Amino acid sequence: MLLSALFCVSIVQAADPLLISGGSDRAIPIAVVPFGWQGGNVLPEDMAQIIANDLRNSGTFEPIARQNMISQPAQASEVIFRDWSAVGAQYVLVGKITPNGGRLQISYAVINVSTEQVMVSGSVAGAVEQLRDLAHHISDQAYEKMTGVKGAFSTRLLYVTAERFSASNTRYTLQRSDYDGARAVTLLQSREPILSPSFAPDGKRIAYVSFEQKRPRIFVQNIETGHREQISNYEGLNGAPSWSPDGKRLAFVLSRDGNPEIYVMDMGSRQVRRVTNHAAIDTEPFWGKDGQTIYFTSDRSGKPQIYRMNINGGAAERVTFIGNYNANPKLSADEKTLVMIHRQEGYAVFKVAAQDLQRGSLRILSDSSLDESPTVAPNGTMVIYATHQQGRGVLMLASINGRVRLPLPSIQGEVREPSWSPYLN
C-alpha cells in the first residue's frame, strides 16, 4: 500500500499510439442443453448452467439462451441438427445424469452442428456434492477439444475479505474458492491486514503478507494442513511474494537496506540474495516461465513502469511505454500477453490492461476506474481483478479478448487481493 502511494506521485506526458479499448469479434454460439436427469429429487446444482457459464467466461463462446432451444436432447443420438442450425448454434453440448449406487454417473458429448460429428464424448462419476467439480471438468474437456487450449475451469482462487465492524475493529479473512467464486473456504482470519496471497506451482502451498506482528512479514502456509511458517523478519518492508515456476524459490520485496528492492529466497536453504540494485522503488516481482527472468514495477524512469531482468544480473529492460502508469505485472502462460494496472495521461483512473508483447499494442480490459491486483488464469484466457462498485470492493472477471466482464458472486465485506491457482490436475 505504501509503495502504491509513492508511485502515484509521478505523472509525465506519454503518447498512446496503440491503445485498443473495445472487444474483439463475436463469440462462437454454443447450445449447452439442460442435462437429462434420471433420478427423483431435484439436484442441488445445474451442471449445464455451470458449464455454460464457464464457456462464456472464457470469452470464446456465447451460450444460447434456454428459451431459444427448440428441443432438449440428452445424448448425441437425439440431436436434430436442423433445430440447432435454426437457432444459429455452431456446437451443441448434451449430457445425462444417472443414479448409480449412491453416486452419479454423467455422460456427455459435444457435437459440431455443421459437420454433424461428435467432437468429444465421455463419462464421469462422483457424489452429489461433487457436481460442481464434475461440471468444471466437463467444461475443461469440451473447451480444450473445441479450441486446442487447455481449460482452466477446475482451478481455484485466493482472495482477502475485510469486514469493518468499527473504526478500530476490522476482520481480515484469507479465502479460497472455485475460480468463479463459489464454495469459499476460510484459510486464515486476522485482526490485522493480509496482503498479496500467491499460490505455489504445486497448488498445495501459498505465500502471503501478514501484519499480525504490526509489521509486514511473509508467511508460507500449507493449504490442506493449515501449517504455516514465517519466512521473513527483516526491518522495513517485507512484501509481494512471488513463487518461481519450480516452486523452489520465492521472490519478494525488502527495504532492509534502506530502499525497496527485489530479493530471491531459496526455499530449501532459506538463503536470500538481492536481485535489483537501484535508487528507485522496485517492487511487485513476477517470474517468467524460464525461472530466470523477473518482471517487476519500478519508477526508475521517473514514473511507474514495468521492467524485466535476469535474476543473475545484467541491465533491466523496460517493457511498457504506453500510458503514464503501468504496474503489477502478470504474464499469460505463453508469455505473449502482459496484464497490468494501467493509467493514461489526462485520466485519474486505473484500469486493467493487456499488452501484446510481440506487437506492443495494449487493450483495456475493464470498464471501472479503481482497479488493482490483476491475476491471470493459467491458460491465459481470463483475468480476475479487484475494483469498486457502489463504494464497495468487489472482484471482477474479464476475458483477455475483451468480450466478457462480470462481477463474481457477492461476498460479505470488502474483497481484494485475488490470486489464481495453477492447474490442479
Coordinates of C-alpha atoms in Angstrom, one line a residue:
M1 CA 0.0 0.0 0.0
L2 CA 2.9 2.4 0.8
L3 CA 4.6 1.6 -2.5
S4 CA 1.4 2.2 -4.4
A5 CA 1.0 5.6 -2.7
L6 CA 4.6 6.5 -3.6
F7 CA 4.2 5.5 -7.2
C8 CA 1.1 7.7 -7.6
V9 CA 3.0 11.0 -7.2
S10 CA 4.8 10.8 -10.6
I11 CA 3.0 11.7 -13.9
V12 CA 4.6 12.6 -17.2
Q13 CA 3.4 13.0 -20.7
A14 CA 3.0 9.8 -22.8
A15 CA 1.8 9.1 -26.3
D16 CA -0.8 6.4 -26.8
P17 CA -0.5 5.2 -30.4
L18 CA -1.6 1.6 -29.9
L19 CA -4.3 1.8 -27.4
I20 CA -7.3 -0.5 -28.1
S21 CA -10.5 0.0 -26.0
G22 CA -13.0 -2.4 -27.4
G23 CA -13.5 -6.2 -27.5
S24 CA -12.9 -8.5 -30.5
D25 CA -15.1 -10.4 -32.9
R26 CA -18.3 -12.2 -32.0
A27 CA -18.0 -15.2 -29.7
I28 CA -18.9 -18.7 -31.0
P29 CA -22.5 -19.7 -30.4
I30 CA -22.9 -22.9 -28.4
A31 CA -26.0 -24.6 -27.0
V32 CA -25.4 -26.2 -23.6
V33 CA -28.6 -28.2 -23.2
P34 CA -30.0 -28.9 -19.7
F35 CA -28.8 -32.3 -18.7
G36 CA -31.2 -35.2 -18.6
W37 CA -31.8 -36.5 -15.0
Q38 CA -33.0 -40.0 -14.3
G39 CA -33.5 -39.6 -10.6
G40 CA -36.4 -38.3 -8.5
N41 CA -35.2 -35.4 -6.3
V42 CA -34.1 -32.1 -7.8
L43 CA -30.3 -31.9 -7.9
P44 CA -28.6 -29.1 -5.9
E45 CA -26.6 -27.9 -8.9
D46 CA -27.5 -27.2 -12.5
M47 CA -24.5 -28.8 -14.3
A48 CA -25.4 -27.4 -17.7
Q49 CA -25.7 -23.9 -16.4
I50 CA -22.2 -24.1 -14.7
I51 CA -20.7 -25.4 -18.0
A52 CA -22.4 -22.6 -20.0
N53 CA -21.1 -20.0 -17.5
D54 CA -17.6 -21.5 -17.8
L55 CA -17.6 -21.4 -21.6
R56 CA -19.0 -17.8 -21.6
N57 CA -16.4 -16.6 -19.1
S58 CA -13.6 -17.6 -21.4
G59 CA -14.8 -15.0 -23.9
T60 CA -14.6 -17.6 -26.7
F61 CA -18.2 -18.9 -26.6
E62 CA -21.7 -17.4 -26.3
P63 CA -24.2 -19.8 -24.8
I64 CA -27.6 -19.8 -26.5
A65 CA -30.5 -18.9 -24.1
R66 CA -32.5 -21.9 -23.0
Q67 CA -35.8 -20.3 -24.0
N68 CA -34.5 -20.3 -27.6
M69 CA -33.8 -24.0 -27.6
I70 CA -36.3 -25.9 -29.8
S71 CA -35.5 -29.3 -28.3
Q72 CA -33.6 -30.7 -25.3
P73 CA -31.7 -33.8 -26.2
A74 CA -29.8 -35.7 -23.5
Q75 CA -27.4 -37.6 -25.8
A76 CA -25.8 -37.3 -29.2
S77 CA -28.2 -39.7 -31.0
E78 CA -31.1 -37.4 -30.0
V79 CA -29.7 -34.3 -31.6
I80 CA -31.8 -33.0 -34.6
F81 CA -29.3 -30.8 -36.4
R82 CA -31.9 -28.6 -38.2
D83 CA -33.2 -27.5 -34.8
W84 CA -29.7 -26.1 -33.8
S85 CA -29.0 -24.7 -37.2
A86 CA -32.2 -22.7 -36.9
V87 CA -31.0 -21.0 -33.7
G88 CA -27.5 -20.4 -35.0
A89 CA -25.7 -22.9 -32.8
Q90 CA -22.2 -23.9 -34.0
Y91 CA -21.8 -26.6 -31.3
V92 CA -24.2 -28.5 -29.0
L93 CA -23.2 -29.9 -25.7
V94 CA -25.6 -32.5 -24.2
G95 CA -25.4 -34.7 -21.1
K96 CA -27.3 -37.2 -19.0
I97 CA -27.1 -37.8 -15.2
T98 CA -28.0 -41.3 -13.9
P99 CA -28.0 -42.5 -10.2
N100 CA -25.6 -45.4 -9.7
G101 CA -25.3 -47.0 -6.3
G102 CA -25.3 -43.8 -4.2
R103 CA -23.2 -41.9 -6.8
L104 CA -24.0 -40.1 -10.0
Q105 CA -22.9 -41.2 -13.5
I106 CA -22.7 -38.3 -16.0
S107 CA -22.3 -38.9 -19.7
Y108 CA -21.7 -36.0 -22.1
A109 CA -20.9 -35.2 -25.7
V110 CA -20.0 -32.1 -27.8
I111 CA -21.4 -32.1 -31.4
N112 CA -20.3 -29.9 -34.3
V113 CA -23.6 -28.8 -35.9
S114 CA -22.2 -28.1 -39.4
T115 CA -20.3 -31.4 -39.7
E116 CA -22.8 -33.4 -37.6
Q117 CA -19.9 -35.1 -35.9
V118 CA -19.3 -35.8 -32.2
M119 CA -16.1 -33.9 -31.3
V120 CA -15.7 -35.3 -27.8
S121 CA -17.7 -37.6 -25.5
G122 CA -17.1 -39.1 -22.1
S123 CA -18.4 -40.2 -18.8
V124 CA -17.5 -39.1 -15.3
A125 CA -18.8 -40.2 -11.9
G126 CA -19.0 -38.7 -8.4
A127 CA -21.0 -37.8 -5.4
V128 CA -23.8 -35.3 -5.3
E129 CA -21.5 -32.8 -3.5
Q130 CA -19.0 -33.1 -6.4
L131 CA -21.4 -31.9 -9.1
R132 CA -19.6 -28.5 -9.5
D133 CA -16.2 -30.3 -9.8
L134 CA -17.7 -32.6 -12.4
A135 CA -19.2 -29.7 -14.4
H136 CA -15.9 -27.8 -14.4
H137 CA -14.1 -31.0 -15.6
I138 CA -16.5 -31.4 -18.5
S139 CA -16.0 -27.7 -19.3
D140 CA -12.3 -28.2 -19.4
Q141 CA -12.6 -31.2 -21.7
A142 CA -15.0 -29.5 -24.1
Y143 CA -13.0 -26.3 -24.2
E144 CA -9.8 -28.0 -25.0
K145 CA -11.3 -30.1 -27.7
M146 CA -13.0 -27.1 -29.4
T147 CA -10.2 -24.6 -29.1
G148 CA -7.0 -26.6 -28.7
V149 CA -6.3 -24.7 -25.4
K150 CA -6.3 -26.4 -22.1
G151 CA -9.3 -25.4 -20.0
A152 CA -8.8 -23.7 -16.6
F153 CA -12.2 -24.0 -15.0
S154 CA -11.1 -26.6 -12.4
T155 CA -8.7 -24.1 -10.8
R156 CA -9.1 -22.2 -7.6
L157 CA -8.9 -18.6 -6.4
L158 CA -7.3 -16.9 -3.4
Y159 CA -8.6 -13.6 -2.1
V160 CA -8.9 -11.4 1.0
T161 CA -12.0 -10.0 2.5
A162 CA -12.1 -7.2 5.0
E163 CA -15.2 -6.7 7.3
R164 CA -15.2 -3.4 9.2
F165 CA -17.2 -3.5 12.5
S166 CA -15.9 -0.2 13.9
A167 CA -13.1 2.3 13.3
S168 CA -10.7 0.1 15.3
N169 CA -12.2 -3.3 14.6
T170 CA -11.7 -4.9 11.1
R171 CA -11.6 -8.6 10.4
Y172 CA -9.4 -9.8 7.5
T173 CA -10.1 -13.3 6.0
L174 CA -8.0 -15.2 3.6
Q175 CA -10.2 -17.4 1.5
R176 CA -10.0 -20.0 -1.3
S177 CA -12.8 -20.7 -3.7
D178 CA -13.6 -22.1 -7.1
Y179 CA -12.3 -19.8 -9.9
D180 CA -15.8 -18.4 -10.2
G181 CA -16.1 -17.5 -6.5
A182 CA -18.3 -20.5 -5.5
R183 CA -17.7 -22.7 -2.4
A184 CA -15.4 -20.3 -0.5
V185 CA -13.5 -21.7 2.5
T186 CA -11.5 -19.8 5.1
L187 CA -7.8 -20.4 5.3
L188 CA -6.9 -17.7 7.9
Q189 CA -8.5 -14.9 9.9
S190 CA -6.8 -11.9 11.5
R191 CA -7.5 -8.5 13.0
E192 CA -4.5 -7.2 11.0
P193 CA -4.2 -6.8 7.2
I194 CA -3.4 -9.8 5.0
L195 CA -1.9 -8.9 1.6
S196 CA -0.5 -10.4 -1.6
P197 CA -1.6 -14.1 -1.4
S198 CA 0.1 -16.3 -4.0
F199 CA -0.2 -20.0 -5.0
A200 CA 2.9 -22.1 -5.2
P201 CA 3.1 -24.1 -8.5
D202 CA 2.1 -27.3 -6.7
G203 CA -1.2 -25.7 -5.7
K204 CA -0.6 -27.0 -2.2
R205 CA 1.2 -24.1 -0.6
I206 CA 0.5 -20.4 -0.5
A207 CA 2.6 -17.3 0.5
Y208 CA 1.2 -14.1 1.8
V209 CA 2.0 -11.0 3.8
S210 CA 0.5 -10.6 7.3
F211 CA 0.6 -7.6 9.7
E212 CA -0.2 -9.7 12.7
Q213 CA 3.0 -8.6 14.3
K214 CA 2.1 -5.0 13.5
R215 CA 4.7 -5.1 10.8
P216 CA 4.6 -6.7 7.3
R217 CA 6.0 -10.2 7.4
I218 CA 5.9 -13.0 4.8
F219 CA 4.3 -16.4 5.7
V220 CA 4.1 -19.7 3.8
Q221 CA 1.1 -22.0 4.6
N222 CA 0.1 -25.5 3.6
I223 CA -3.5 -25.3 2.3
E224 CA -4.6 -28.8 3.4
T225 CA -2.9 -29.0 6.9
G226 CA -3.1 -25.3 7.8
H227 CA 0.5 -25.4 8.9
R228 CA 2.1 -22.0 8.5
E229 CA 5.7 -20.7 8.8
Q230 CA 7.1 -17.2 8.9
I231 CA 9.9 -16.9 6.4
S232 CA 10.9 -13.2 6.6
N233 CA 11.5 -10.9 9.6
Y234 CA 13.6 -8.1 8.2
E235 CA 13.4 -4.4 9.1
G236 CA 11.1 -2.3 7.0
L237 CA 9.0 -3.7 4.1
N238 CA 8.6 -7.4 3.6
G239 CA 6.1 -7.8 0.7
A240 CA 4.9 -9.0 -2.7
P241 CA 5.9 -12.7 -2.5
S242 CA 6.0 -14.5 -5.9
W243 CA 6.8 -18.2 -6.5
S244 CA 9.3 -19.3 -9.1
P245 CA 7.9 -21.8 -11.7
D246 CA 9.6 -24.7 -10.0
G247 CA 8.4 -23.7 -6.5
K248 CA 11.9 -23.8 -5.1
R249 CA 12.4 -20.0 -4.8
L250 CA 10.4 -17.1 -3.7
A251 CA 10.9 -13.5 -4.9
F252 CA 9.8 -10.7 -2.7
V253 CA 10.4 -7.0 -1.8
L254 CA 12.6 -5.9 1.2
S255 CA 13.7 -2.5 2.3
R256 CA 16.2 -3.8 4.8
D257 CA 19.0 -1.9 3.0
G258 CA 17.0 1.3 3.1
N259 CA 15.3 1.2 -0.4
P260 CA 12.7 -1.2 -1.7
E261 CA 14.5 -3.8 -3.8
I262 CA 13.7 -7.3 -5.1
Y263 CA 15.3 -10.3 -3.4
V264 CA 15.1 -14.1 -4.1
M265 CA 15.0 -16.7 -1.3
D266 CA 16.0 -20.4 -1.9
M267 CA 13.2 -22.2 -0.1
G268 CA 15.5 -25.1 0.8
S269 CA 18.4 -23.3 2.3
R270 CA 16.5 -20.1 3.1
Q271 CA 19.4 -18.1 1.7
V272 CA 18.4 -14.7 0.4
R273 CA 20.1 -12.7 -2.3
R274 CA 19.4 -9.3 -3.8
V275 CA 18.4 -9.1 -7.4
T276 CA 17.8 -5.4 -8.1
N277 CA 20.1 -2.5 -7.0
H278 CA 18.7 0.9 -7.9
A279 CA 17.9 4.2 -6.1
A280 CA 14.3 3.8 -7.4
I281 CA 11.5 1.8 -5.9
D282 CA 11.5 -1.8 -7.3
T283 CA 8.5 -3.9 -6.4
E284 CA 5.8 -6.5 -7.5
P285 CA 8.1 -9.2 -8.9
F286 CA 6.6 -11.8 -11.3
W287 CA 8.6 -14.7 -12.7
G288 CA 9.0 -15.6 -16.4
K289 CA 8.5 -19.3 -17.2
D290 CA 12.2 -19.9 -17.7
G291 CA 12.7 -19.4 -14.0
Q292 CA 15.5 -16.9 -14.6
T293 CA 13.6 -13.7 -15.7
I294 CA 11.8 -11.4 -13.3
Y295 CA 9.2 -8.8 -14.4
F296 CA 8.7 -6.0 -11.9
T297 CA 7.4 -2.5 -11.3
S298 CA 9.9 0.4 -10.9
D299 CA 9.8 4.2 -11.1
R300 CA 13.4 4.4 -12.2
S301 CA 12.3 6.2 -15.4
G302 CA 10.5 8.8 -13.3
K303 CA 7.1 7.1 -13.3
P304 CA 5.9 3.5 -12.5
Q305 CA 6.6 1.2 -15.5
I306 CA 7.3 -2.5 -15.9
Y307 CA 10.8 -3.9 -16.4
R308 CA 12.3 -7.3 -16.8
M309 CA 15.8 -8.6 -16.0
N310 CA 17.7 -11.8 -15.4
I311 CA 17.9 -12.7 -11.7
N312 CA 21.6 -13.5 -12.1
G313 CA 22.5 -9.9 -13.2
G314 CA 22.5 -7.6 -16.1
A315 CA 20.6 -4.5 -17.0
A316 CA 16.9 -4.1 -16.5
E317 CA 14.9 -3.7 -19.8
R318 CA 11.8 -1.5 -19.9
V319 CA 8.7 -3.3 -21.2
T320 CA 5.9 -0.8 -21.1
F321 CA 5.7 2.6 -22.8
I322 CA 2.0 3.3 -23.3
G323 CA 0.5 5.4 -20.5
N324 CA 2.0 7.2 -17.5
Y325 CA 1.5 4.4 -15.0
N326 CA 1.9 0.6 -15.5
A327 CA 2.2 -1.6 -12.5
N328 CA 1.6 -5.1 -11.0
P329 CA 2.7 -7.2 -14.0
K330 CA 1.3 -10.7 -14.7
L331 CA 2.1 -12.9 -17.7
S332 CA -0.1 -15.2 -19.7
A333 CA 1.1 -18.8 -19.8
D334 CA 2.5 -18.4 -23.4
E335 CA 4.2 -15.2 -22.3
K336 CA 2.7 -13.3 -25.3
T337 CA 0.5 -11.1 -23.1
L338 CA 1.4 -8.9 -20.2
V339 CA -1.5 -8.0 -17.9
M340 CA -1.1 -4.9 -15.6
I341 CA -2.8 -1.9 -14.0
H342 CA -2.7 0.9 -16.4
R343 CA -3.3 4.7 -16.4
Q344 CA -3.5 7.1 -19.3
E345 CA -2.3 10.7 -19.4
G346 CA -5.1 13.0 -18.5
Y347 CA -7.2 10.4 -16.7
A348 CA -7.2 9.8 -12.9
V349 CA -8.3 6.2 -13.3
F350 CA -6.6 2.9 -13.0
K351 CA -7.7 0.1 -15.3
V352 CA -6.7 -3.5 -16.1
A353 CA -5.0 -3.7 -19.5
A354 CA -3.3 -6.4 -21.6
Q355 CA -0.3 -5.6 -23.7
D356 CA 0.7 -7.8 -26.6
L357 CA 4.4 -8.3 -26.0
Q358 CA 5.1 -9.1 -29.7
R359 CA 3.2 -6.2 -31.3
G360 CA 3.3 -3.7 -28.4
S361 CA -0.4 -2.9 -28.7
L362 CA -2.4 -2.5 -25.4
R363 CA -6.0 -3.4 -24.8
I364 CA -8.1 -2.1 -21.9
L365 CA -10.0 -5.0 -20.3
S366 CA -12.0 -3.2 -17.6
D367 CA -14.7 -0.5 -17.6
S368 CA -14.2 0.6 -14.0
S369 CA -11.8 3.2 -12.6
L370 CA -10.1 2.0 -9.5
D371 CA -8.8 -1.4 -10.5
E372 CA -6.0 -3.3 -8.8
S373 CA -4.3 -6.7 -8.3
P374 CA -4.9 -8.5 -11.6
T375 CA -4.4 -12.2 -11.7
V376 CA -4.4 -14.4 -14.9
A377 CA -5.9 -17.8 -15.5
P378 CA -3.1 -20.4 -16.1
N379 CA -4.3 -20.8 -19.8
G380 CA -4.2 -17.0 -20.3
T381 CA -7.9 -16.6 -21.4
M382 CA -9.3 -14.8 -18.3
V383 CA -8.2 -12.3 -15.7
I384 CA -9.7 -11.5 -12.3
Y385 CA -9.1 -8.2 -10.6
A386 CA -10.2 -6.1 -7.6
T387 CA -12.2 -3.0 -8.2
H388 CA -15.0 -0.9 -6.6
Q389 CA -18.7 -1.0 -7.3
Q390 CA -21.2 1.2 -5.4
G391 CA -18.4 2.1 -2.9
R392 CA -17.5 -1.5 -2.1
G393 CA -14.6 -3.6 -3.0
V394 CA -15.5 -6.5 -5.4
L395 CA -13.9 -9.0 -7.7
M396 CA -14.4 -8.8 -11.4
L397 CA -13.7 -11.4 -14.1
A398 CA -12.8 -10.4 -17.7
S399 CA -11.8 -12.3 -20.7
I400 CA -8.5 -11.4 -22.2
N401 CA -10.1 -10.9 -25.6
G402 CA -12.3 -8.2 -24.1
R403 CA -15.7 -9.8 -24.8
V404 CA -16.7 -10.6 -21.2
R405 CA -16.8 -8.5 -18.0
L406 CA -18.8 -9.7 -15.0
P407 CA -18.7 -9.5 -11.2
L408 CA -18.0 -12.6 -9.2
P409 CA -20.7 -13.6 -6.7
S410 CA -21.2 -11.1 -3.9
I411 CA -19.1 -11.8 -0.9
Q412 CA -19.5 -10.2 2.5
G413 CA -17.2 -7.2 3.2
E414 CA -14.6 -5.6 1.0
V415 CA -12.9 -8.1 -1.4
R416 CA -9.4 -7.6 -2.6
E417 CA -6.1 -9.3 -3.5
P418 CA -7.2 -12.1 -5.8
S419 CA -4.7 -14.8 -6.9
W420 CA -5.4 -17.5 -9.5
S421 CA -4.1 -21.1 -8.8
P422 CA -2.1 -23.1 -11.3
Y423 CA -3.6 -26.2 -13.0
L424 CA -4.6 -28.6 -10.2
N425 CA -4.9 -31.8 -12.3

